[in-house]
Coordinates of C-alpha atoms in Angstrom, one line a residue:
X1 CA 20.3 70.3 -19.7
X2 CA 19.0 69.1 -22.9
X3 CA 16.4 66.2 -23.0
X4 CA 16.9 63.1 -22.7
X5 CA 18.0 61.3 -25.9
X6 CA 17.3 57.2 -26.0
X7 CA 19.6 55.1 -28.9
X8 CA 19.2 51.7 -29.6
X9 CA 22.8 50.1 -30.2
X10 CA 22.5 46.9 -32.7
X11 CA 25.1 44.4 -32.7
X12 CA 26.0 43.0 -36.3
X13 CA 26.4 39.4 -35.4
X14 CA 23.4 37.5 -36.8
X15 CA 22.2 36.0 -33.2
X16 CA 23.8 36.4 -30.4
X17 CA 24.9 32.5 -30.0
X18 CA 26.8 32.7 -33.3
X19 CA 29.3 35.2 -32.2
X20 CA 29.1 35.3 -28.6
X21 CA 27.8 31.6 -27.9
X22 CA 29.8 29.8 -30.4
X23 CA 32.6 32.3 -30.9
X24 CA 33.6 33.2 -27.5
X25 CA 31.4 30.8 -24.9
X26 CA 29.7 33.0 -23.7
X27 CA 26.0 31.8 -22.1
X28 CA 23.9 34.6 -21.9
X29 CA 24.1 34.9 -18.1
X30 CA 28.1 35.0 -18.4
X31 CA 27.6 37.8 -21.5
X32 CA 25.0 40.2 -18.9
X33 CA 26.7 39.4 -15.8
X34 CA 30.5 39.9 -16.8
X35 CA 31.0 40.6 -20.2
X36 CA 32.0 44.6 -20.8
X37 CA 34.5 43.9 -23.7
X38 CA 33.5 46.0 -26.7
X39 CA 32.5 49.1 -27.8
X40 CA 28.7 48.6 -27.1
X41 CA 29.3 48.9 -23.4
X42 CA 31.5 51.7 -23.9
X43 CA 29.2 53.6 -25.6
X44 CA 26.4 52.9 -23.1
X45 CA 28.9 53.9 -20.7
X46 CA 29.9 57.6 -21.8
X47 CA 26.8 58.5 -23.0
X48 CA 25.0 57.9 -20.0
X49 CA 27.2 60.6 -19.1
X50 CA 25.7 62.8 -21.5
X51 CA 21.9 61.9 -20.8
X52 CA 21.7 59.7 -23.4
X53 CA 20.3 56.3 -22.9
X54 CA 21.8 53.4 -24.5
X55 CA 20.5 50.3 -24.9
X56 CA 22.5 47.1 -27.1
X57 CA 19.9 44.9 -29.2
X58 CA 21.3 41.4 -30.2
X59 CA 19.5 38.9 -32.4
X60 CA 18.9 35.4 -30.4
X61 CA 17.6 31.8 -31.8
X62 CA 16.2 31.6 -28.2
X63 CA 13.8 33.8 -26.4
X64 CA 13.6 37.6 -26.4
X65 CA 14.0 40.2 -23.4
X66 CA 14.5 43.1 -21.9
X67 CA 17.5 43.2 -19.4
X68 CA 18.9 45.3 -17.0
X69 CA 22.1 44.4 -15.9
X70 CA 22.6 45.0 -12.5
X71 CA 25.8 47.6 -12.8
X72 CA 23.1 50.0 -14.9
X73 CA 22.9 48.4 -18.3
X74 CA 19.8 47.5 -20.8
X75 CA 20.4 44.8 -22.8
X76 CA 17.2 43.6 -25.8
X77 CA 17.1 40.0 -26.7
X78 CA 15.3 40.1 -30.4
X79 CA 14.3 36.7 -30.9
X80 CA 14.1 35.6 -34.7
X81 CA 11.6 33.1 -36.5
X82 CA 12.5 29.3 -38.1
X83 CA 13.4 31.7 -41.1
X84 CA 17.0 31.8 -40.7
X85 CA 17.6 29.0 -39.3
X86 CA 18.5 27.1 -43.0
X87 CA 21.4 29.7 -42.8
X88 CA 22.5 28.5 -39.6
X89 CA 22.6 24.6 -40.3
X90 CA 24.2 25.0 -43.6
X91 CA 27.1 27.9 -43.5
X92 CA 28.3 27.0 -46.8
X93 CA 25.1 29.3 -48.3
X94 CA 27.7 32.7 -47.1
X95 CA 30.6 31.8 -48.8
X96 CA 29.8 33.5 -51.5
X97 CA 29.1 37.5 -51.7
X98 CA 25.9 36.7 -53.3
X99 CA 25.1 33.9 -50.7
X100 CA 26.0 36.2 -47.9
X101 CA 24.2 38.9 -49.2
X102 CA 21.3 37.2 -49.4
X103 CA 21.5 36.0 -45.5
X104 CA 22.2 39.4 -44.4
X105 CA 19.1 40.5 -45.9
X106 CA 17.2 37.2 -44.2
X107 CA 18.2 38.0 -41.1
X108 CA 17.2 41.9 -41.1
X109 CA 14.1 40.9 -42.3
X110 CA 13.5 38.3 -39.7
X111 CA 14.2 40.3 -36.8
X112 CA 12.4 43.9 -38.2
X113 CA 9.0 42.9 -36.4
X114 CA 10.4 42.5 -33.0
X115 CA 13.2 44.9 -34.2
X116 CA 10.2 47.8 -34.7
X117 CA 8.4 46.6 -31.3
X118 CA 11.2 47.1 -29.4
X119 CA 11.7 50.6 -30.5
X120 CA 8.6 51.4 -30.1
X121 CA 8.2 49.9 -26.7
X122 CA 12.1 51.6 -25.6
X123 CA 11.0 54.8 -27.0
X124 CA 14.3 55.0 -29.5
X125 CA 14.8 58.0 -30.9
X126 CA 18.1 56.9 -33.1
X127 CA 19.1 53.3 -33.9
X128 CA 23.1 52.4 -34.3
X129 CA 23.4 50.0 -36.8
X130 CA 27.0 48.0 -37.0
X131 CA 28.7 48.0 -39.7
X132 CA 26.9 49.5 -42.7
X133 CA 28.6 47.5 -45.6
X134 CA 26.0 44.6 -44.9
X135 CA 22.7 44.4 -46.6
X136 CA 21.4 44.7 -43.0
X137 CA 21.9 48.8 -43.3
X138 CA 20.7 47.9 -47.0
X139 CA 17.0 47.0 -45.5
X140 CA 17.1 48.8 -42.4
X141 CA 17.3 52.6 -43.2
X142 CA 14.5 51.6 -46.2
X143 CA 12.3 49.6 -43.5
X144 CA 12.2 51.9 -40.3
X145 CA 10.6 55.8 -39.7
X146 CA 13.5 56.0 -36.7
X147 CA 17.0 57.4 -37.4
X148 CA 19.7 55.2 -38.6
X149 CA 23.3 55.7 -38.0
X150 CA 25.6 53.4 -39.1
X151 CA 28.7 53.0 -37.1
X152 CA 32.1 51.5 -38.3
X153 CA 33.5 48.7 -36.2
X154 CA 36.0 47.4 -38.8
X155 CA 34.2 45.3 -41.1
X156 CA 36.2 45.8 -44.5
X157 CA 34.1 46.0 -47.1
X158 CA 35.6 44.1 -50.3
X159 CA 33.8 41.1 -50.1
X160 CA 30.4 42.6 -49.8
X161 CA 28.1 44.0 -52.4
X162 CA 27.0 47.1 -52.3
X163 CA 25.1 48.0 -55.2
X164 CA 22.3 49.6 -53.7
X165 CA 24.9 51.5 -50.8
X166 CA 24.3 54.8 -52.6
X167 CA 21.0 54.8 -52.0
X168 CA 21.8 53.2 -48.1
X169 CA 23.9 55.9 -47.1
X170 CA 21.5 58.8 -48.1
X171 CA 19.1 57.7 -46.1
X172 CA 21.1 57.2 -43.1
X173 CA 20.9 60.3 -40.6
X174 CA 25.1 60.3 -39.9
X175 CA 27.7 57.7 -40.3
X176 CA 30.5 57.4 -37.8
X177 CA 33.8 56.0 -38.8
X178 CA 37.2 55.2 -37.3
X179 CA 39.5 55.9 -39.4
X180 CA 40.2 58.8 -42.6
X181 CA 40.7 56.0 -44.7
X182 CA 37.2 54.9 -43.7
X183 CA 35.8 57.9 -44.2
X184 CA 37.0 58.3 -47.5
X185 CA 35.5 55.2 -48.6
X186 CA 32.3 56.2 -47.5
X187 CA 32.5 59.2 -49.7
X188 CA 32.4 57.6 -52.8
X189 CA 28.9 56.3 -51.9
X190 CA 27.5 59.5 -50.6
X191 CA 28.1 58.8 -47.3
X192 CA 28.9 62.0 -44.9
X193 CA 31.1 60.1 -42.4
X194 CA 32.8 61.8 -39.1
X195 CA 35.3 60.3 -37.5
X196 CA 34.3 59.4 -33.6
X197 CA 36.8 56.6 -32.7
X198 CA 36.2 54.3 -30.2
X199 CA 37.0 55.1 -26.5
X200 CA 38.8 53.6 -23.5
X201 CA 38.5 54.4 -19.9
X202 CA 40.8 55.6 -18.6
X203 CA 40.5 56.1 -15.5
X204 CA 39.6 52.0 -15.5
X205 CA 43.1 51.4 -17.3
X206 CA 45.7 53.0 -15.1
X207 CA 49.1 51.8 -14.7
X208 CA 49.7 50.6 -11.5
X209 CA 53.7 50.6 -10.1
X210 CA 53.2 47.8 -7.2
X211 CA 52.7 45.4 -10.8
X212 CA 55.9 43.7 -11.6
X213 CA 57.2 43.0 -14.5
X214 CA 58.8 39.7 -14.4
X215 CA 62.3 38.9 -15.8
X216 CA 61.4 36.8 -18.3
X217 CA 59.9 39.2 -21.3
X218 CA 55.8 38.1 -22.2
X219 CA 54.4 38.7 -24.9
X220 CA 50.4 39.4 -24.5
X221 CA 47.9 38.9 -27.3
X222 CA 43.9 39.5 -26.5
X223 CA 41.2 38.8 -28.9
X224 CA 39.4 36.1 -31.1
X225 CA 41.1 33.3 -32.3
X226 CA 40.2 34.2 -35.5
X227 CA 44.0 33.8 -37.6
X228 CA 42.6 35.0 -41.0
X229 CA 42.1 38.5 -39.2
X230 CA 44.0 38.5 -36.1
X231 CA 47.1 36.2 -37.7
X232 CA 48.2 35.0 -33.8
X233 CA 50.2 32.2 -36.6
X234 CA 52.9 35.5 -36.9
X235 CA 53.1 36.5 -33.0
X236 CA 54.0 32.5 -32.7
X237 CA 56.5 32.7 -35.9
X238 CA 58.0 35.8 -34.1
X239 CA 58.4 34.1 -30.6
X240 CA 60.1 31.2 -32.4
X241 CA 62.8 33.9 -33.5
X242 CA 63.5 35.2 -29.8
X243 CA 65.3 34.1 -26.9
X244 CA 64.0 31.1 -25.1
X245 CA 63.0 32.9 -22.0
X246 CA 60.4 34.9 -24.0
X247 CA 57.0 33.7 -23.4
X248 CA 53.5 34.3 -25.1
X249 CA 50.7 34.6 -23.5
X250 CA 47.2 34.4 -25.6
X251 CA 43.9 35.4 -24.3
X252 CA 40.8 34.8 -25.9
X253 CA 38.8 32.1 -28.0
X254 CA 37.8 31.0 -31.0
X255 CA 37.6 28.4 -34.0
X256 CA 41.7 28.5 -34.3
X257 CA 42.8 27.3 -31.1
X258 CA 43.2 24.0 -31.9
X259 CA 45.1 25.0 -35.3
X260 CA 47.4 27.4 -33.6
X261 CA 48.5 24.5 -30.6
X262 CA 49.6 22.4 -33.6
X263 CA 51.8 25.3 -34.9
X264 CA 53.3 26.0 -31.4
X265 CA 54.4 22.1 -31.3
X266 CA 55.6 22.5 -34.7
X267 CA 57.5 25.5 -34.1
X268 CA 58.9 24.0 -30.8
X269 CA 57.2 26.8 -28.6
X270 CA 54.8 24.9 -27.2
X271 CA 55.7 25.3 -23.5
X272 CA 56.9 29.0 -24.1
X273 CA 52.9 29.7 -24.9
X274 CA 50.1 29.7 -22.4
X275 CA 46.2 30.1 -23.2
X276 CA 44.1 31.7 -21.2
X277 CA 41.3 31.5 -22.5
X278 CA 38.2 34.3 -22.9
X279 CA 39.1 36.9 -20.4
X280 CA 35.6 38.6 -19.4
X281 CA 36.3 40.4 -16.4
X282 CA 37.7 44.0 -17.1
X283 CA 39.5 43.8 -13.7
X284 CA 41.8 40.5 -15.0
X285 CA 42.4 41.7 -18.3
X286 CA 43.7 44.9 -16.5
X287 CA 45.9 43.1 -14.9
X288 CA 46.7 41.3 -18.0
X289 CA 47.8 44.6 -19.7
X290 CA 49.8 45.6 -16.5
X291 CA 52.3 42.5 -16.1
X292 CA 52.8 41.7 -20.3
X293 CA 56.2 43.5 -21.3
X294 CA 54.2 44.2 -24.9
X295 CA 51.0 43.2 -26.2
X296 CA 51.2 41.8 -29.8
X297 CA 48.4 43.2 -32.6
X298 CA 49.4 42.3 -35.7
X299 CA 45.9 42.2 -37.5
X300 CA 45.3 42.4 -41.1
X301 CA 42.2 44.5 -40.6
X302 CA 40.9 46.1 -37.7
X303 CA 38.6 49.2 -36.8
X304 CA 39.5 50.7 -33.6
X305 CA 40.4 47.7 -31.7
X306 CA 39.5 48.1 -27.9
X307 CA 42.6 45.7 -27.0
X308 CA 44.8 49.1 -28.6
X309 CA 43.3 51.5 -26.8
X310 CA 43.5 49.5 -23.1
X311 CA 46.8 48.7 -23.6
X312 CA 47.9 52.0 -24.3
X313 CA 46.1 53.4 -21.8
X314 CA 47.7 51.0 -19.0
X315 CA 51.2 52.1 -20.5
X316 CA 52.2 48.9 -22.2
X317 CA 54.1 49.4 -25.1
X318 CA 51.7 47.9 -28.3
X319 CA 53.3 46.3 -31.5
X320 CA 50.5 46.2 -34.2
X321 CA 50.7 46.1 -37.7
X322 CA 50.6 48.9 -40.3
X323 CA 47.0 49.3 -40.9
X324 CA 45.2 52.1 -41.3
X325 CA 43.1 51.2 -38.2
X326 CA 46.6 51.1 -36.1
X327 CA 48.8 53.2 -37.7
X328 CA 46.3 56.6 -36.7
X329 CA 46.8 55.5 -33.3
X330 CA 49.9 54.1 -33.0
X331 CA 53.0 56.8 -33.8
X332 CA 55.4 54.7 -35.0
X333 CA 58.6 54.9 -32.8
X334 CA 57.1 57.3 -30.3
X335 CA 53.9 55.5 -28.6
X336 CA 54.6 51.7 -29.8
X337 CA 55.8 50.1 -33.3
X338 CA 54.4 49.3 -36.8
X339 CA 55.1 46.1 -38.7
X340 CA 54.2 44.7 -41.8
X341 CA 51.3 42.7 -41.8
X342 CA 52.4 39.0 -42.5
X343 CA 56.1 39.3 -41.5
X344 CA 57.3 37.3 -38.4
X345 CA 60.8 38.5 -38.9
X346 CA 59.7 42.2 -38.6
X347 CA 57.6 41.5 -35.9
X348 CA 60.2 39.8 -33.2
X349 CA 62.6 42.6 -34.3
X350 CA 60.0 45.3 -33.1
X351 CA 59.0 43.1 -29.8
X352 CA 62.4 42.7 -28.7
X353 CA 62.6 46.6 -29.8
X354 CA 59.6 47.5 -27.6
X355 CA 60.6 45.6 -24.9
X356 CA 63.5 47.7 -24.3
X357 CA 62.3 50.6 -24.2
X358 CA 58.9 49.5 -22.1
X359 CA 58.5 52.7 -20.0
X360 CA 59.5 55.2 -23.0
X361 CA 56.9 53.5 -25.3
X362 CA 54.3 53.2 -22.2
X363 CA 54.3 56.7 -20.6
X364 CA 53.7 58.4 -24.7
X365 CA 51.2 56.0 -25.1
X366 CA 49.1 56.8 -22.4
X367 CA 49.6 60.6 -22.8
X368 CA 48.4 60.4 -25.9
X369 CA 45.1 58.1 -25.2
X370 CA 43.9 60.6 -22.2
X371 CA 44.7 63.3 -25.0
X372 CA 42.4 61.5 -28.0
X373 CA 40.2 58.6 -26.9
X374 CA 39.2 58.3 -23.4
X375 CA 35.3 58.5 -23.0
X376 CA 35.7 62.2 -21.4
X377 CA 36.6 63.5 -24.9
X378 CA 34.9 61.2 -27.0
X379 CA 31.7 61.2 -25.2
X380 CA 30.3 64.5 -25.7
X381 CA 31.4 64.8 -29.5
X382 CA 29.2 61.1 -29.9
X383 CA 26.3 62.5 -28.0
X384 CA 26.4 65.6 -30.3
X385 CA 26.1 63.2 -33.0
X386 CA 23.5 61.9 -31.9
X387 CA 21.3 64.8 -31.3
X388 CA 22.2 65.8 -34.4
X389 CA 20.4 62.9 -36.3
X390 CA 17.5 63.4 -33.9
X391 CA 17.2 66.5 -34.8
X392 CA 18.0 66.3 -38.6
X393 CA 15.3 63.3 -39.2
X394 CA 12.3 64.9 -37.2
X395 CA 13.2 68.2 -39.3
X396 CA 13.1 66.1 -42.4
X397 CA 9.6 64.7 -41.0

């Protein structure tokens, strides 16, 4: 068996209360103790598999440490100085590229001394870095002896600068991608991406025949209530076209809720829509997936979105939009339907379409995740990966 590898997986949010504190509610015993929602996890997951060890590092404005989780998982607090807090209590410095450039590159250089003693102290051989179009990458692979790889997770890059990413992306050891479009892109700046998409369970994400699917058709939509991306305005828009007995249900949080219960009361589908709130327990979001007659995804940008792939993979039929992100997933017509992104009227057409042919849709879909992306295929090609950029840097060295 070939040694044992140990990766450091860094989360892109700036501190953990931003994103997970602010953006989904999380406290940081609710985040260790029942949070397993993204692609961090996952990948600690299936390469443990693979006698790799994984462990996700997440800024913090409060204290730092080392956590193991008591279903197997390490978790690194880096805690970060009084130097970023100016960007924290006036947001308005990122609205700009320049601005947030600039507090990218803050917040990389506030966390690299704790950043480089928990490497050391965790024995990393390569560090993850999410989403390279930030000037985080920028400092990081110039900063650090370890290996960088930077790993897509759907940022889109055409708001960020990136006049030094030439440079960024010949440093890095690999760069994994999600999508052909995404690896085209890197390309152009020297970048040598492979595509490694993300990866479900699924043996976790079974259908299960005793669920039954009501009457009434429900509409299920899981993620951040963040409109500008995830546009849960056009899944209410598309309800307002179908049948009364149609009903949406919408889990997750974020700073749009109270924006998008004014639109249901305007569009007069306020009791056809119930929130759920953030869903952290794999189990109930299971069972989410099983009961919904579709699940809505009509995004306008995406990576590999874990809420496609578990869907799927429980044999709900998925109506996204026609991204790149989506549309290499989704066969349009065979394991779910493609929609414009921004078109309400498209969109109730395809739900109603979906709906009626549920167990068609379902039964390709999940053929074709156990085929593609559950962890048992995706987990070795990663761990090669990641051997490989071991084993390229200390060459190099």
């Amino acid at each position: 068996m070939a040694d044992r590898l140990r990766v450091a997986l860094l989360l892109s949010t700036s501190h953990f209360e931003a994103f997970y504190g602010d953006g989904l509610g999380l406290s940081r015993r609710r985040y260790l103790e029942q949070y397993r929602n993204d692609w961090s996890w996952d990948w600690c997951r299936m390469l443990a598999g693979e006698n790799v060890e994984a462990t996700i590092y997440v800024a913090t404005r409060t204290t730092g440490e080392l956590v193991h989780t008591e279903d197997g998982y390490r978790v690194r607090f880096l805690p970060l100085s009084a130097l970023t807090e100016p960007w924290v209590r006036f947001p308005w410095l990122e609205r700009s590229p320049v601005g947030r450039y600039v507090s990218q590159l803050v917040n990389a250089a506030d966390m690299l001394r704790t950043l480089r003693r928990g490497l050391l102290d965790d024995r990393v051989d390569v560090l993850c870095v999410q989403e390279y179009w930030t000037a985080r990458l920028d400092l990081l692979v110039r900063a650090l002896d370890t290996a960088v790889v930077a790993v897509d997770q759907g940022l889109p890059d055409r708001h960020e600068i990136k006049l030094i990413k030439r440079g960024s992306m010949r440093r890095t050891a690999a760069v994994v991608v999600q999508t052909e479009r995404e690896a085209a892109k890197v390309a152009r700046y020297g970048g040598a991406a492979q595509r490694i998409p993300n990866a479900v369970d699924g043996e976790f994400f079974t259908p299960d025949e005793s669920v039954s699917v009501g009457s009434d058709p429900v509409i299920l939509f899981v993620g951040r209530l963040h409109d500008a991306q995830k546009r849960i305005s056009d899944v209410m828009r598309a309800l307002a076209r179908l049948p009364n007995q149609w009903r949406l249900e919408i889990a997750g949080a974020g700073p749009d809720h109270a924006m998008l219960e004014r639109l249901s009361t305007e569009l007069g589908v306020s009791d056809r829509v119930r929130y759920l709130g953030f869903v952290a327990e794999s189990g109930a979001l299971r069972d989410l997936y099983r009961r919904a007659t579709v699940v809505a995804l009509p995004s306008a940008y995406e990576g590999l979105p874990m809420v496609l792939l578990e869907a799927m993979s429980c044999a709900t039929p998925v109506v996204g939009s026609d991204i790149p992100a989506i549309a290499e997933v989704v066969h349009d017509g065979r394991t779910g339907l493609l929609v414009p992104v921004g078109d309400p009227a498209r969109l109730a057409e395809a739900l109603a379409h979906a709906a009626a042919r549920r167990e068609e849709l379902g039964r390709a879909a999940r053929a074709s995740i156990l085929d593609d992306y559950d962890q048992p295929v995706v987990g070795p090609r990663l761990a090669q990966l990641l051997r490989g950029a071991c084993s390229a840097v200390s060459v190099a060295a």
